[in-house]
Structures are given as structure tokens and as C-alpha cells.
Amino acid sequence: MQARSFSLVLALGLGSMIGACSGSDETGTDDDNTADGGASSGSSSGGGGSSSGSSSGTGGGGSSSSSGAAEPTTVRGKVQVIVNRRCTSCHSGDDAEAQLDLSNVGNAVGKDSFEVPGKTVIVAGEPDESVLVQCIEGDPGGSLGRMPKNAAPLSQTDIDLVRQWISEGAE
């Protein structure tokens, strides 16, 4: 599994993301194909073979794809790909960490934070007030630390895209 994940990462031009899944090789990869439309039914079982990563790259620049799936064109779709790749190994399903299921990132808009009482996970139009942004940028002086835990931080490009999506209303 490690060799396949490593090859997929290199093929997508995401060398900086190696090791970022914190031990889960396949979590969220099938959902990458539905990033523009949010969550889909029946696609969270893992697996996926060679077609699973064709739309998850943000800088693939010409790598061939056997699945024919296009990269997302909306900011939200691109954010969902990032979240699927980096967050849903812990934050998905009924037993999600911090009771935060990010398998459909739109569901976190306006959601009260379990970890930071009185705060909101995503405040539409206000990235600096959003607990999600505080977590991915690092929470200096706070109790949350930087997310994802036990993995490399998100790239500045990915953080900027999340901030852009929230600034534009998180729709």
C-alpha cells in the first residue's frame, strides 16, 4: 500500500504531501471524484484502484488518467479535495474526532465547535473567526495545536484556498 500511495503522490505532483495521511493510505480518495458536489452515497468504502487519485491533484499538470474524472472547477470542490485528502481520515462518519464530520465540508458551515465552546467551525465570510482555519494554520497559545495531527501541515497554497472559500461565503 505504501508504494502505491507514494507513486500516486508523485504522479500527481504532490511530493510535499507524502506522509500526510497519518497512516491511512486510501481514506477519502474515492470521494475526491465528487468534490464539486459535496458528499456522495456509497463511495466511502476505500479502494478504488488506479482511478482513485485522478482528480485529487492540485498540480498534476498533465499526468494521465484512466478514469476520465475532471479536477474540480469550483473553489469549494478544490477545498473538498484538500479536506478529503488531509482531514477525513479522522474527521468523517458517526465517530468523527471532535464530532466533526468533514466528508461534506459544507456541513461544517455554521456548526458549533465541540472543541472550542462558543466558537464556530466555519464562519461564512470570516476565515479569521473560523476554528477550522485556526486549526490548519496552527493555534498559537491555544489548546488545539495544528491540524492534521501527527502529519505534515497543509501547504500555504491549500490554506490560502480554504481561506478564500470561507471569505467568499463558504458556499
Tab-separated table of C-alpha atoms in Angstrom:
chain	number	residue	atom	x	y	z
A	1	MET	CA	0.000	0.000	0.000
A	2	GLN	CA	2.767	2.463	0.880
A	3	ALA	CA	4.441	2.068	-2.514
A	4	ARG	CA	1.143	2.651	-4.340
A	5	SER	CA	0.380	5.766	-2.301
A	6	PHE	CA	3.893	7.079	-2.834
A	7	SER	CA	3.627	6.551	-6.593
A	8	LEU	CA	0.212	8.197	-6.710
A	9	VAL	CA	1.502	11.209	-4.795
A	10	LEU	CA	4.466	11.626	-7.100
A	11	ALA	CA	2.311	11.182	-10.200
A	12	LEU	CA	0.060	13.988	-9.015
A	13	GLY	CA	2.947	16.317	-8.291
A	14	LEU	CA	2.159	16.430	-4.596
A	15	GLY	CA	5.549	15.472	-3.207
A	16	SER	CA	5.050	17.776	-0.237
A	17	MET	CA	2.074	15.733	0.875
A	18	ILE	CA	3.984	12.463	1.433
A	19	GLY	CA	3.126	11.021	4.806
A	20	ALA	CA	0.253	13.439	5.355
A	21	CYS	CA	-2.433	10.810	5.649
A	22	SER	CA	-1.167	9.821	9.112
A	23	GLY	CA	-1.252	6.115	8.421
A	24	SER	CA	-4.269	5.812	6.157
A	25	ASP	CA	-3.439	5.103	2.535
A	26	GLU	CA	-6.874	5.215	0.970
A	27	THR	CA	-9.209	7.253	3.166
A	28	GLY	CA	-11.197	9.773	1.182
A	29	THR	CA	-9.713	9.051	-2.215
A	30	ASP	CA	-12.941	7.859	-3.806
A	31	ASP	CA	-14.746	10.958	-2.539
A	32	ASP	CA	-12.265	13.148	-4.428
A	33	ASN	CA	-14.243	12.498	-7.608
A	34	THR	CA	-17.359	14.080	-6.090
A	35	ALA	CA	-15.702	17.134	-4.593
A	36	ASP	CA	-17.660	19.646	-6.659
A	37	GLY	CA	-20.985	18.318	-5.453
A	38	GLY	CA	-20.187	17.572	-1.826
A	39	ALA	CA	-20.738	14.153	-0.327
A	40	SER	CA	-21.886	11.203	-2.322
A	41	SER	CA	-23.526	7.998	-1.283
A	42	GLY	CA	-21.731	4.683	-1.387
A	43	SER	CA	-18.276	5.996	-2.165
A	44	SER	CA	-16.613	5.911	1.227
A	45	SER	CA	-15.592	2.254	1.210
A	46	GLY	CA	-11.986	2.901	0.155
A	47	GLY	CA	-10.192	1.005	-2.555
A	48	GLY	CA	-10.636	2.473	-5.968
A	49	GLY	CA	-7.552	1.128	-7.701
A	50	SER	CA	-5.905	3.304	-10.297
A	51	SER	CA	-8.835	5.649	-10.780
A	52	SER	CA	-8.985	6.884	-7.203
A	53	GLY	CA	-6.483	9.706	-7.431
A	54	SER	CA	-7.052	11.166	-10.841
A	55	SER	CA	-8.956	14.202	-9.632
A	56	SER	CA	-7.317	14.730	-6.271
A	57	GLY	CA	-4.225	16.538	-7.510
A	58	THR	CA	-3.884	20.269	-7.347
A	59	GLY	CA	-0.821	20.479	-9.527
A	60	GLY	CA	-0.704	17.318	-11.610
A	61	GLY	CA	-0.040	19.182	-14.808
A	62	GLY	CA	-0.510	16.563	-17.477
A	63	SER	CA	-0.493	13.247	-15.684
A	64	SER	CA	-2.666	10.774	-17.497
A	65	SER	CA	-5.893	9.467	-16.017
A	66	SER	CA	-7.628	6.221	-16.764
A	67	SER	CA	-10.860	7.250	-15.045
A	68	GLY	CA	-11.553	10.366	-17.093
A	69	ALA	CA	-12.675	12.286	-13.986
A	70	ALA	CA	-12.027	16.010	-14.200
A	71	GLU	CA	-10.466	18.085	-11.458
A	72	PRO	CA	-12.994	20.208	-9.584
A	73	THR	CA	-13.522	23.665	-11.024
A	74	THR	CA	-15.104	25.427	-8.058
A	75	VAL	CA	-13.233	26.692	-5.029
A	76	ARG	CA	-15.481	24.556	-2.814
A	77	GLY	CA	-14.698	21.485	-4.914
A	78	LYS	CA	-10.975	22.130	-4.584
A	79	VAL	CA	-11.349	22.640	-0.827
A	80	GLN	CA	-13.261	19.365	-0.543
A	81	VAL	CA	-10.402	17.568	-2.317
A	82	ILE	CA	-7.940	19.016	0.213
A	83	VAL	CA	-10.183	18.049	3.127
A	84	ASN	CA	-10.725	14.535	1.744
A	85	ARG	CA	-7.004	14.069	1.314
A	86	ARG	CA	-5.881	15.568	4.626
A	87	CYS	CA	-8.740	15.582	7.160
A	88	THR	CA	-11.324	12.857	6.668
A	89	SER	CA	-9.109	10.044	7.934
A	90	CYS	CA	-10.040	11.379	11.393
A	91	HIS	CA	-12.987	13.689	10.693
A	92	SER	CA	-15.654	11.599	8.983
A	93	GLY	CA	-18.512	9.330	9.893
A	94	ASP	CA	-20.512	8.880	13.060
A	95	ASP	CA	-17.414	8.527	15.254
A	96	ALA	CA	-15.526	11.521	13.816
A	97	GLU	CA	-12.915	13.165	16.011
A	98	ALA	CA	-14.302	16.200	17.854
A	99	GLN	CA	-17.716	15.257	16.478
A	100	LEU	CA	-16.686	16.974	13.237
A	101	ASP	CA	-17.566	15.127	10.028
A	102	LEU	CA	-15.859	16.850	7.096
A	103	SER	CA	-16.871	14.332	4.430
A	104	ASN	CA	-19.039	17.204	3.150
A	105	VAL	CA	-17.201	20.373	4.165
A	106	GLY	CA	-20.336	22.452	3.645
A	107	ASN	CA	-21.929	20.750	6.638
A	108	ALA	CA	-19.373	22.435	8.912
A	109	VAL	CA	-20.503	25.949	7.938
A	110	GLY	CA	-22.219	27.487	10.953
A	111	LYS	CA	-21.587	24.379	13.090
A	112	ASP	CA	-20.714	24.959	16.727
A	113	SER	CA	-17.245	23.735	17.640
A	114	PHE	CA	-17.148	20.792	20.029
A	115	GLU	CA	-13.524	21.517	20.932
A	116	VAL	CA	-13.857	25.293	21.383
A	117	PRO	CA	-17.185	26.077	23.072
A	118	GLY	CA	-18.696	29.342	21.917
A	119	LYS	CA	-16.864	29.249	18.587
A	120	THR	CA	-17.950	28.103	15.135
A	121	VAL	CA	-16.127	25.624	12.905
A	122	ILE	CA	-16.648	27.686	9.722
A	123	VAL	CA	-17.990	31.238	9.847
A	124	ALA	CA	-19.023	32.144	6.293
A	125	GLY	CA	-17.158	35.253	5.176
A	126	GLU	CA	-14.896	35.245	8.257
A	127	PRO	CA	-11.865	32.953	7.940
A	128	ASP	CA	-10.139	34.510	10.972
A	129	GLU	CA	-13.165	33.637	13.139
A	130	SER	CA	-13.357	30.062	11.840
A	131	VAL	CA	-11.986	27.347	14.121
A	132	LEU	CA	-11.086	25.294	11.026
A	133	VAL	CA	-8.681	27.991	9.827
A	134	GLN	CA	-7.203	28.382	13.302
A	135	CYS	CA	-6.549	24.642	13.362
A	136	ILE	CA	-4.945	24.343	9.931
A	137	GLU	CA	-2.812	27.459	10.452
A	138	GLY	CA	-1.852	26.437	13.965
A	139	ASP	CA	-3.413	27.591	17.176
A	140	PRO	CA	-0.708	29.600	18.933
A	141	GLY	CA	-1.389	29.698	22.640
A	142	GLY	CA	-4.497	27.568	22.196
A	143	SER	CA	-5.229	24.001	23.124
A	144	LEU	CA	-5.888	22.646	19.642
A	145	GLY	CA	-2.451	22.677	18.094
A	146	ARG	CA	-2.003	22.395	14.352
A	147	MET	CA	-4.109	20.043	12.263
A	148	PRO	CA	-3.760	17.482	10.911
A	149	LYS	CA	-2.294	15.876	13.997
A	150	ASN	CA	0.740	13.631	13.518
A	151	ALA	CA	1.101	14.669	9.897
A	152	ALA	CA	2.711	17.395	7.837
A	153	PRO	CA	0.840	20.708	7.903
A	154	LEU	CA	-1.192	21.796	4.916
A	155	SER	CA	0.737	23.751	2.332
A	156	GLN	CA	0.292	27.518	2.327
A	157	THR	CA	-1.419	27.151	-1.062
A	158	ASP	CA	-4.010	24.787	0.451
A	159	ILE	CA	-4.530	27.047	3.475
A	160	ASP	CA	-4.995	30.051	1.187
A	161	LEU	CA	-7.616	28.158	-0.822
A	162	VAL	CA	-9.554	27.255	2.343
A	163	ARG	CA	-9.383	30.895	3.471
A	164	GLN	CA	-10.562	32.055	0.026
A	165	TRP	CA	-13.556	29.693	0.094
A	166	ILE	CA	-14.595	30.904	3.546
A	167	SER	CA	-14.015	34.585	2.621
A	168	GLU	CA	-16.254	34.157	-0.422
A	169	GLY	CA	-19.112	32.871	1.732
A	170	ALA	CA	-18.275	29.168	2.089
A	171	GLU	CA	-20.928	28.103	-0.405
